mmCIF file of C-alpha atoms in Angstrom:
data_model
loop_
_atom_site.group_PDB
_atom_site.id
_atom_site.type_symbol
_atom_site.label_atom_id
_atom_site.label_comp_id
_atom_site.label_asym_id
_atom_site.label_seq_id
_atom_site.Cartn_x
_atom_site.Cartn_y
_atom_site.Cartn_z
ATOM 1 C CA UNK A 1 84.224 85.393 99.812
ATOM 2 C CA UNK A 2 85.114 84.764 103.422
ATOM 3 C CA UNK A 3 86.739 86.885 106.092
ATOM 4 C CA UNK A 4 90.154 88.315 105.228
ATOM 5 C CA UNK A 5 92.881 87.162 107.584
ATOM 6 C CA UNK A 6 95.877 89.286 108.492
ATOM 7 C CA UNK A 7 99.097 87.336 108.038
ATOM 8 C CA UNK A 8 101.716 89.265 109.968
ATOM 9 C CA UNK A 9 105.485 89.102 109.365
ATOM 10 C CA UNK A 10 108.047 87.013 111.162
ATOM 11 C CA UNK A 11 109.243 89.723 113.558
ATOM 12 C CA UNK A 12 112.842 88.500 113.367
ATOM 13 C CA UNK A 13 112.946 89.568 109.712
ATOM 14 C CA UNK A 14 114.628 92.864 110.630
ATOM 15 C CA UNK A 15 117.589 91.265 112.383
ATOM 16 C CA UNK A 16 119.705 90.436 109.339
ATOM 17 C CA UNK A 17 120.181 92.392 106.113
ATOM 18 C CA UNK A 18 119.296 90.698 102.833
ATOM 19 C CA UNK A 19 122.278 89.570 100.795
ATOM 20 C CA UNK A 20 122.567 89.408 96.990
ATOM 21 C CA UNK A 21 120.634 92.523 96.055
ATOM 22 C CA UNK A 22 120.906 94.932 93.147
ATOM 23 C CA UNK A 23 120.148 98.667 92.696
ATOM 24 C CA UNK A 24 116.549 99.593 91.933
ATOM 25 C CA UNK A 25 115.832 100.617 88.335
ATOM 26 C CA UNK A 26 112.744 102.730 88.764
ATOM 27 C CA UNK A 27 113.922 105.382 91.215
ATOM 28 C CA UNK A 28 114.669 108.029 88.570
ATOM 29 C CA UNK A 29 111.055 107.918 87.378
ATOM 30 C CA UNK A 30 109.812 109.097 90.770
ATOM 31 C CA UNK A 31 112.403 111.697 91.682
ATOM 32 C CA UNK A 32 109.997 114.686 91.335
ATOM 33 C CA UNK A 33 107.780 113.058 93.992
ATOM 34 C CA UNK A 34 110.561 112.394 96.512
ATOM 35 C CA UNK A 35 109.525 113.427 100.029
ATOM 36 C CA UNK A 36 111.888 115.185 102.408
ATOM 37 C CA UNK A 37 111.206 115.114 106.158
ATOM 38 C CA UNK A 38 109.455 118.167 107.541
ATOM 39 C CA UNK A 39 111.913 120.598 109.126
ATOM 40 C CA UNK A 40 109.689 121.178 112.163
ATOM 41 C CA UNK A 41 106.704 119.366 113.584
ATOM 42 C CA UNK A 42 104.106 121.814 112.371
ATOM 43 C CA UNK A 43 101.607 119.776 110.345
ATOM 44 C CA UNK A 44 99.985 117.088 112.447
ATOM 45 C CA UNK A 45 97.646 114.669 110.729
ATOM 46 C CA UNK A 46 96.260 111.289 111.869
ATOM 47 C CA UNK A 47 98.162 108.140 110.955
ATOM 48 C CA UNK A 48 97.703 104.471 111.744
ATOM 49 C CA UNK A 49 99.933 102.902 114.389
ATOM 50 C CA UNK A 50 100.784 99.342 115.319
ATOM 51 C CA UNK A 51 103.934 99.636 117.358
ATOM 52 C CA UNK A 52 105.381 98.568 120.673
ATOM 53 C CA UNK A 53 107.994 101.331 120.556
ATOM 54 C CA UNK A 54 110.603 98.927 119.158
ATOM 55 C CA UNK A 55 109.039 97.772 115.907
ATOM 56 C CA UNK A 56 106.435 99.583 113.837
ATOM 57 C CA UNK A 57 104.500 97.621 111.210
ATOM 58 C CA UNK A 58 102.709 99.385 108.351
ATOM 59 C CA UNK A 59 100.405 97.588 105.938
ATOM 60 C CA UNK A 60 100.938 97.765 102.191
ATOM 61 C CA UNK A 61 98.775 96.900 99.222
ATOM 62 C CA UNK A 62 98.128 93.198 98.634
ATOM 63 C CA UNK A 63 96.264 91.194 96.018
ATOM 64 C CA UNK A 64 93.469 90.082 98.345
ATOM 65 C CA UNK A 65 91.217 92.971 97.309
ATOM 66 C CA UNK A 66 91.486 91.962 93.666
ATOM 67 C CA UNK A 67 90.939 88.300 94.531
ATOM 68 C CA UNK A 68 87.693 89.131 96.341
ATOM 69 C CA UNK A 69 86.549 91.412 93.507
ATOM 70 C CA UNK A 70 87.142 88.653 90.954
ATOM 71 C CA UNK A 71 85.265 86.261 93.225
ATOM 72 C CA UNK A 72 82.196 88.520 93.472
ATOM 73 C CA UNK A 73 82.133 89.114 89.714
ATOM 74 C CA UNK A 74 82.533 85.401 89.061
ATOM 75 C CA UNK A 75 79.678 84.639 91.446
ATOM 76 C CA UNK A 76 77.423 86.974 89.476
ATOM 77 C CA UNK A 77 78.245 85.244 86.190
ATOM 78 C CA UNK A 78 77.922 81.823 87.815
ATOM 79 C CA UNK A 79 74.315 82.606 88.748
ATOM 80 C CA UNK A 80 73.610 83.710 85.187
ATOM 81 C CA UNK A 81 75.114 80.547 83.726
ATOM 82 C CA UNK A 82 73.204 78.353 86.164
ATOM 83 C CA UNK A 83 69.964 80.120 85.251
ATOM 84 C CA UNK A 84 70.483 79.583 81.537
ATOM 85 C CA UNK A 85 71.600 76.042 82.233
ATOM 86 C CA UNK A 86 68.077 75.328 83.564
ATOM 87 C CA UNK A 87 66.404 76.714 80.452
ATOM 88 C CA UNK A 88 65.854 74.143 77.670
ATOM 89 C CA UNK A 89 68.480 74.830 75.003
ATOM 90 C CA UNK A 90 69.957 72.860 72.118
ATOM 91 C CA UNK A 91 72.477 70.279 73.241
ATOM 92 C CA UNK A 92 75.442 72.361 72.173
ATOM 93 C CA UNK A 93 74.022 75.437 73.972
ATOM 94 C CA UNK A 94 73.417 73.525 77.185
ATOM 95 C CA UNK A 95 76.900 72.093 77.096
ATOM 96 C CA UNK A 96 78.395 75.540 76.560
ATOM 97 C CA UNK A 97 76.569 77.158 79.461
ATOM 98 C CA UNK A 98 77.240 74.253 81.813
ATOM 99 C CA UNK A 99 80.924 74.339 80.865
ATOM 100 C CA UNK A 100 81.123 78.084 81.560
ATOM 101 C CA UNK A 101 79.237 77.569 84.816
ATOM 102 C CA UNK A 102 81.795 74.943 85.816
ATOM 103 C CA UNK A 103 84.679 77.269 85.035
ATOM 104 C CA UNK A 104 83.181 80.181 86.960
ATOM 105 C CA UNK A 105 82.436 77.835 89.868
ATOM 106 C CA UNK A 106 86.101 76.880 89.981
ATOM 107 C CA UNK A 107 87.050 80.572 89.849
ATOM 108 C CA UNK A 108 84.674 81.383 92.706
ATOM 109 C CA UNK A 109 86.027 78.485 94.757
ATOM 110 C CA UNK A 110 89.601 79.584 94.092
ATOM 111 C CA UNK A 111 88.806 83.181 95.132
ATOM 112 C CA UNK A 112 87.149 82.012 98.333
ATOM 113 C CA UNK A 113 90.117 79.777 99.135
ATOM 114 C CA UNK A 114 92.710 82.503 98.463
ATOM 115 C CA UNK A 115 90.857 85.206 100.393
ATOM 116 C CA UNK A 116 90.548 82.887 103.395
ATOM 117 C CA UNK A 117 94.075 81.488 103.374
ATOM 118 C CA UNK A 118 96.324 84.147 101.811
ATOM 119 C CA UNK A 119 95.090 87.140 103.746
ATOM 120 C CA UNK A 120 96.804 90.521 103.957
ATOM 121 C CA UNK A 121 100.444 89.518 103.923
ATOM 122 C CA UNK A 122 102.427 92.527 102.610
ATOM 123 C CA UNK A 123 103.920 94.802 105.278
ATOM 124 C CA UNK A 124 106.788 97.184 105.986
ATOM 125 C CA UNK A 125 108.430 96.624 109.384
ATOM 126 C CA UNK A 126 110.524 99.441 110.873
ATOM 127 C CA UNK A 127 112.848 98.250 113.649
ATOM 128 C CA UNK A 128 114.138 101.014 115.913
ATOM 129 C CA UNK A 129 116.534 98.702 117.759
ATOM 130 C CA UNK A 130 118.394 97.415 114.685
ATOM 131 C CA UNK A 131 117.906 100.413 112.388
ATOM 132 C CA UNK A 132 116.675 98.071 109.649
ATOM 133 C CA UNK A 133 113.499 98.008 107.569
ATOM 134 C CA UNK A 134 111.941 94.789 106.269
ATOM 135 C CA UNK A 135 109.693 94.824 103.196
ATOM 136 C CA UNK A 136 107.793 91.653 104.057
ATOM 137 C CA UNK A 137 106.007 89.619 101.411
ATOM 138 C CA UNK A 138 104.548 86.240 102.431
ATOM 139 C CA UNK A 139 107.798 84.784 103.838
ATOM 140 C CA UNK A 140 111.491 85.482 104.339
ATOM 141 C CA UNK A 141 112.391 84.177 100.890
ATOM 142 C CA UNK A 142 110.322 86.873 99.171
ATOM 143 C CA UNK A 143 111.156 89.604 101.692
ATOM 144 C CA UNK A 144 113.835 92.267 101.646
ATOM 145 C CA UNK A 145 115.636 93.802 104.653
ATOM 146 C CA UNK A 146 117.720 96.950 104.213
ATOM 147 C CA UNK A 147 119.128 99.705 106.440
ATOM 148 C CA UNK A 148 116.706 102.575 106.985
ATOM 149 C CA UNK A 149 119.113 104.891 105.145
ATOM 150 C CA UNK A 150 118.369 102.948 101.953
ATOM 151 C CA UNK A 151 114.617 103.598 102.072
ATOM 152 C CA UNK A 152 113.067 106.463 100.108
ATOM 153 C CA UNK A 153 109.658 108.034 100.563
ATOM 154 C CA UNK A 154 107.471 109.201 97.682
ATOM 155 C CA UNK A 155 104.154 111.016 97.506
ATOM 156 C CA UNK A 156 101.940 111.248 94.468
ATOM 157 C CA UNK A 157 98.686 113.106 93.868
ATOM 158 C CA UNK A 158 96.539 112.795 90.769
ATOM 159 C CA UNK A 159 92.969 113.444 89.727
ATOM 160 C CA UNK A 160 90.620 110.545 89.076
ATOM 161 C CA UNK A 161 86.935 110.559 88.190
ATOM 162 C CA UNK A 162 86.002 110.686 91.840
ATOM 163 C CA UNK A 163 88.388 113.558 92.599
ATOM 164 C CA UNK A 164 91.992 113.889 93.772
ATOM 165 C CA UNK A 165 93.740 110.718 94.925
ATOM 166 C CA UNK A 166 96.939 110.895 96.977
ATOM 167 C CA UNK A 167 99.276 108.000 97.651
ATOM 168 C CA UNK A 168 102.143 107.504 100.083
ATOM 169 C CA UNK A 169 104.908 105.186 98.840
ATOM 170 C CA UNK A 170 108.008 103.597 100.326
ATOM 171 C CA UNK A 171 110.771 102.126 98.193
ATOM 172 C CA UNK A 172 114.177 100.640 99.041
ATOM 173 C CA UNK A 173 117.193 101.631 96.956
ATOM 174 C CA UNK A 174 117.912 97.960 96.234
ATOM 175 C CA UNK A 175 115.811 94.984 95.171
ATOM 176 C CA UNK A 176 116.020 91.240 95.220
ATOM 177 C CA UNK A 177 117.843 89.840 92.197
ATOM 178 C CA UNK A 178 114.629 88.567 90.587
ATOM 179 C CA UNK A 179 112.667 91.811 91.072
ATOM 180 C CA UNK A 180 112.248 94.741 88.737
ATOM 181 C CA UNK A 181 111.295 97.215 91.458
ATOM 182 C CA UNK A 182 109.677 97.330 94.857
ATOM 183 C CA UNK A 183 107.567 100.466 95.104
ATOM 184 C CA UNK A 184 105.055 99.884 97.882
ATOM 185 C CA UNK A 185 101.945 101.935 98.460
ATOM 186 C CA UNK A 186 101.474 101.856 102.227
ATOM 187 C CA UNK A 187 98.408 102.474 104.385
ATOM 188 C CA UNK A 188 100.100 104.827 106.815
ATOM 189 C CA UNK A 189 97.577 107.629 106.974
ATOM 190 C CA UNK A 190 95.651 110.133 104.893
ATOM 191 C CA UNK A 191 97.988 112.603 103.207
ATOM 192 C CA UNK A 192 96.118 114.745 100.657
ATOM 193 C CA UNK A 193 98.821 117.422 100.900
ATOM 194 C CA UNK A 194 102.559 117.154 100.411
ATOM 195 C CA UNK A 195 103.189 118.717 103.836
ATOM 196 C CA UNK A 196 101.297 115.869 105.473
ATOM 197 C CA UNK A 197 103.490 113.342 103.686
ATOM 198 C CA UNK A 198 106.484 115.306 104.993
ATOM 199 C CA UNK A 199 105.089 115.012 108.505
ATOM 200 C CA UNK A 200 104.626 111.245 108.181
ATOM 201 C CA UNK A 201 108.169 110.800 106.932
ATOM 202 C CA UNK A 202 109.582 113.028 109.677
ATOM 203 C CA UNK A 203 107.841 110.903 112.321
ATOM 204 C CA UNK A 204 109.223 107.677 110.832
ATOM 205 C CA UNK A 205 112.685 109.223 110.483
ATOM 206 C CA UNK A 206 112.759 110.254 114.127
ATOM 207 C CA UNK A 207 111.303 106.911 115.237
ATOM 208 C CA UNK A 208 114.232 105.141 113.572
ATOM 209 C CA UNK A 209 116.844 107.488 115.083
ATOM 210 C CA UNK A 210 117.973 105.897 118.367
ATOM 211 C CA UNK A 211 119.751 109.096 119.373
ATOM 212 C CA UNK A 212 116.359 110.830 119.585
ATOM 213 C CA UNK A 213 113.371 110.005 121.782
ATOM 214 C CA UNK A 214 110.324 108.403 120.176
ATOM 215 C CA UNK A 215 108.297 111.259 118.625
ATOM 216 C CA UNK A 216 105.658 112.233 121.126
ATOM 217 C CA UNK A 217 103.044 113.208 118.563
ATOM 218 C CA UNK A 218 99.302 112.548 118.788
ATOM 219 C CA UNK A 219 98.465 108.922 118.076
ATOM 220 C CA UNK A 220 101.959 107.465 118.248
ATOM 221 C CA UNK A 221 102.791 108.549 121.790
ATOM 222 C CA UNK A 222 99.351 107.438 122.987
ATOM 223 C CA UNK A 223 99.924 103.895 121.744
ATOM 224 C CA UNK A 224 103.530 103.708 122.957
ATOM 225 C CA UNK A 225 102.513 104.799 126.460
ATOM 226 C CA UNK A 226 99.604 102.347 126.450
ATOM 227 C CA UNK A 227 101.907 99.494 125.420
ATOM 228 C CA UNK A 228 104.593 100.372 127.969
ATOM 229 C CA UNK A 229 102.049 100.639 130.786
ATOM 230 C CA UNK A 230 100.574 97.197 130.072
ATOM 231 C CA UNK A 231 103.762 95.433 128.986
ATOM 232 C CA UNK A 232 102.426 94.535 125.545
ATOM 233 C CA UNK A 233 104.581 93.507 122.594
ATOM 234 C CA UNK A 234 104.106 93.886 118.847
ATOM 235 C CA UNK A 235 102.732 90.324 118.755
ATOM 236 C CA UNK A 236 100.019 91.292 121.258
ATOM 237 C CA UNK A 237 98.922 94.129 118.987
ATOM 238 C CA UNK A 238 98.887 91.999 115.856
ATOM 239 C CA UNK A 239 98.432 88.248 116.312
ATOM 240 C CA UNK A 240 96.442 88.603 119.564
ATOM 241 C CA UNK A 241 94.436 91.571 118.267
ATOM 242 C CA UNK A 242 94.803 93.782 121.349
ATOM 243 C CA UNK A 243 93.603 97.302 120.588
ATOM 244 C CA UNK A 244 93.762 100.584 122.420
ATOM 245 C CA UNK A 245 90.190 101.391 123.451
ATOM 246 C CA UNK A 246 88.738 104.878 123.679
ATOM 247 C CA UNK A 247 88.959 104.658 127.471
ATOM 248 C CA UNK A 248 92.650 103.713 127.222
ATOM 249 C CA UNK A 249 93.275 106.605 124.838
ATOM 250 C CA UNK A 250 91.511 109.085 127.123
ATOM 251 C CA UNK A 251 93.500 107.842 130.111
ATOM 252 C CA UNK A 252 96.795 108.424 128.300
ATOM 253 C CA UNK A 253 95.549 111.775 126.995
ATOM 254 C CA UNK A 254 94.819 112.850 130.577
ATOM 255 C CA UNK A 255 98.348 111.855 131.610
ATOM 256 C CA UNK A 256 99.756 113.939 128.763
ATOM 257 C CA UNK A 257 97.633 116.922 129.786
ATOM 258 C CA UNK A 258 98.934 116.600 133.345
ATOM 259 C CA UNK A 259 102.492 116.503 132.015
ATOM 260 C CA UNK A 260 101.834 119.630 129.956
ATOM 261 C CA UNK A 261 100.388 121.427 132.980
ATOM 262 C CA UNK A 262 103.505 120.536 134.994
ATOM 263 C CA UNK A 263 105.747 121.805 132.178
ATOM 264 C CA UNK A 264 103.792 125.046 131.990
ATOM 265 C CA UNK A 265 104.140 125.563 135.741
ATOM 266 C CA UNK A 266 107.874 124.976 135.506
ATOM 267 C CA UNK A 267 108.203 127.335 132.532
ATOM 268 C CA UNK A 268 106.366 130.166 134.249
ATOM 269 C CA UNK A 269 108.650 129.732 137.241
ATOM 270 C CA UNK A 270 111.726 129.886 134.991
ATOM 271 C CA UNK A 271 110.747 133.231 133.401
ATOM 272 C CA UNK A 272 110.459 134.948 136.767
ATOM 273 C CA UNK A 273 113.247 137.526 137.330
ATOM 274 C CA UNK A 274 115.019 135.623 140.109
ATOM 275 C CA UNK A 275 115.377 132.443 137.973
ATOM 276 C CA UNK A 276 115.572 133.939 134.498
ATOM 277 C CA UNK A 277 118.274 132.620 132.119
ATOM 278 C CA UNK A 278 118.250 132.521 128.316
ATOM 279 C CA UNK A 279 120.391 129.370 128.262
ATOM 280 C CA UNK A 280 118.077 127.558 130.657
ATOM 281 C CA UNK A 281 114.987 128.510 128.636
ATOM 282 C CA UNK A 282 116.581 127.271 125.425
ATOM 283 C CA UNK A 283 117.620 123.996 127.090
ATOM 284 C CA UNK A 284 114.107 123.622 128.518
ATOM 285 C CA UNK A 285 112.532 124.048 125.078
ATOM 286 C CA UNK A 286 114.897 121.584 123.389
ATOM 287 C CA UNK A 287 114.306 118.961 126.094
ATOM 288 C CA UNK A 288 110.522 119.256 126.345
ATOM 289 C CA UNK A 289 108.311 116.695 124.519
ATOM 290 C CA UNK A 290 107.302 117.494 120.960
ATOM 291 C CA UNK A 291 103.606 117.588 121.879
ATOM 292 C CA UNK A 292 104.316 120.428 124.350
ATOM 293 C CA UNK A 293 106.690 122.502 122.242
ATOM 294 C CA UNK A 294 104.058 124.592 120.513
ATOM 295 C CA UNK A 295 102.564 125.716 123.839
ATOM 296 C CA UNK A 296 106.027 126.376 125.291
ATOM 297 C CA UNK A 297 107.027 128.353 122.196
ATOM 298 C CA UNK A 298 103.820 130.378 122.302
ATOM 299 C CA UNK A 299 104.335 131.310 125.972
ATOM 300 C CA UNK A 300 107.949 132.339 125.428
ATOM 301 C CA UNK A 301 107.177 134.327 122.242
ATOM 302 C CA UNK A 302 104.449 136.331 124.005
ATOM 303 C CA UNK A 303 106.818 137.212 126.832
ATOM 304 C CA UNK A 304 109.751 137.850 124.502
ATOM 305 C CA UNK A 305 107.804 140.321 122.378
ATOM 306 C CA UNK A 306 106.902 142.257 125.514
ATOM 307 C CA UNK A 307 110.512 142.304 126.689
ATOM 308 C CA UNK A 308 111.789 143.400 123.261
ATOM 309 C CA UNK A 309 109.147 146.146 123.109
ATOM 310 C CA UNK A 310 110.704 147.742 126.214
ATOM 311 C CA UNK A 311 114.082 147.796 124.469
ATOM 312 C CA UNK A 312 112.920 149.571 121.306
ATOM 313 C CA UNK A 313 113.184 153.291 120.653
ATOM 314 C CA UNK A 314 115.233 155.999 122.334
ATOM 315 C CA UNK A 315 113.756 155.356 125.780
ATOM 316 C CA UNK A 316 115.178 151.846 125.909
ATOM 317 C CA UNK A 317 114.628 150.124 129.209
ATOM 318 C CA UNK A 318 114.399 146.680 130.705
ATOM 319 C CA UNK A 319 111.273 145.209 132.168
ATOM 320 C CA UNK A 320 111.136 146.873 135.613
ATOM 321 C CA UNK A 321 110.768 143.522 137.379
ATOM 322 C CA UNK A 322 114.267 142.470 136.210
ATOM 323 C CA UNK A 323 116.211 145.543 137.365
ATOM 324 C CA UNK A 324 117.065 143.958 140.690
ATOM 325 C CA UNK A 325 118.803 140.990 139.058
ATOM 326 C CA UNK A 326 120.405 142.279 135.825
ATOM 327 C CA UNK A 327 122.343 145.246 134.537
ATOM 328 C CA UNK A 328 121.151 146.758 131.287
ATOM 329 C CA UNK A 329 124.025 145.160 129.390
ATOM 330 C CA UNK A 330 123.348 141.716 130.867
ATOM 331 C CA UNK A 331 119.630 142.051 130.177
ATOM 332 C CA UNK A 332 120.211 143.004 126.531
ATOM 333 C CA UNK A 333 122.563 140.064 126.046
ATOM 334 C CA UNK A 334 119.933 137.662 127.421
ATOM 335 C CA UNK A 335 117.229 139.131 125.179
ATOM 336 C CA UNK A 336 119.456 138.938 122.088
ATOM 337 C CA UNK A 337 120.148 135.267 122.776
ATOM 338 C CA UNK A 338 116.464 134.477 123.242
ATOM 339 C CA UNK A 339 115.396 136.463 120.178
ATOM 340 C CA UNK A 340 117.984 134.816 117.912
ATOM 341 C CA UNK A 341 116.809 131.363 118.949
ATOM 342 C CA UNK A 342 113.022 131.619 119.394
ATOM 343 C CA UNK A 343 112.115 134.156 116.703
ATOM 344 C CA UNK A 344 113.921 131.947 114.167
ATOM 345 C CA UNK A 345 111.996 128.848 115.283
ATOM 346 C CA UNK A 346 108.704 130.731 115.263
ATOM 347 C CA UNK A 347 109.389 131.954 111.714
ATOM 348 C CA UNK A 348 110.222 128.429 110.491
ATOM 349 C CA UNK A 349 107.073 127.055 112.091
ATOM 350 C CA UNK A 350 104.880 129.694 110.451
ATOM 351 C CA UNK A 351 106.452 129.140 107.045
ATOM 352 C CA UNK A 352 106.040 125.372 107.323
ATOM 353 C CA UNK A 353 102.273 125.573 107.878
ATOM 354 C CA UNK A 354 101.522 128.049 105.081
#
């Protein structure tokens, strides 16, 4: 049927909002499947990325798969009709089979033409710089651009003959005037569990929030760093087909590991008695990259449990190493502040991954 071509959006489609829209009519049908962003980054799962850190394009279902399927089926029947057309038959029978062969030939030709020229042309473009999302379909006339706040995320899981099938959907709250609804099943990643869909949506939500840094989670941060290092744009990743190789990924991964080692060294220096401060540790945790937070939290929790253990019971005492720098009252106040902050986060993280 020919090689499928990717027909990417006009990247300026996110600059201006679409006018003359109307509220979607199907939203109430999907409300039980509405996805809320995950409260903490605690369920990492692979997802597909094509982003330059400014725009992020995600592919949605298109009709090309059906066109190719129809083409293959038509080819099968065409061969049958041609075979019977060679067998001596009454005039009316020969005419019938040749007519059907002609029709299937036209159908095969049409399928080949559409699969070669139409390509995969349905996408969702998230633009971090404008805060808009474009649901792109073939061209600007058939596309819809809305603010990110007007996009909902849905997740649905059902059992088919082959087993459970999970789908990740995106839908704007408004449609074009001539549309009934625009519920798009997107190829964003594999989300067999609701918590994974929550993770995907949290990543997209944070990506679109300019007041927050780009989520430094596995996969996304690797590509963003790769793009920034080489000066690539979204066009380079799509039209020019530039891909992050395994060597590129490993190089970025090594940089991240070096960053994590530096953060760990800094953290261990901060928990020494002469530099210890609950406020500084909390600020350090909030400022550290997402990919390092779990390790930072684990280190602090281990230390905090030891410190709290000294304070329990009638023979309450501070860690001997801190006596030179804190009074008992000051030490207790620091521990209370740390416990209130980090034990709460640790509890939320544990509950989120159950």
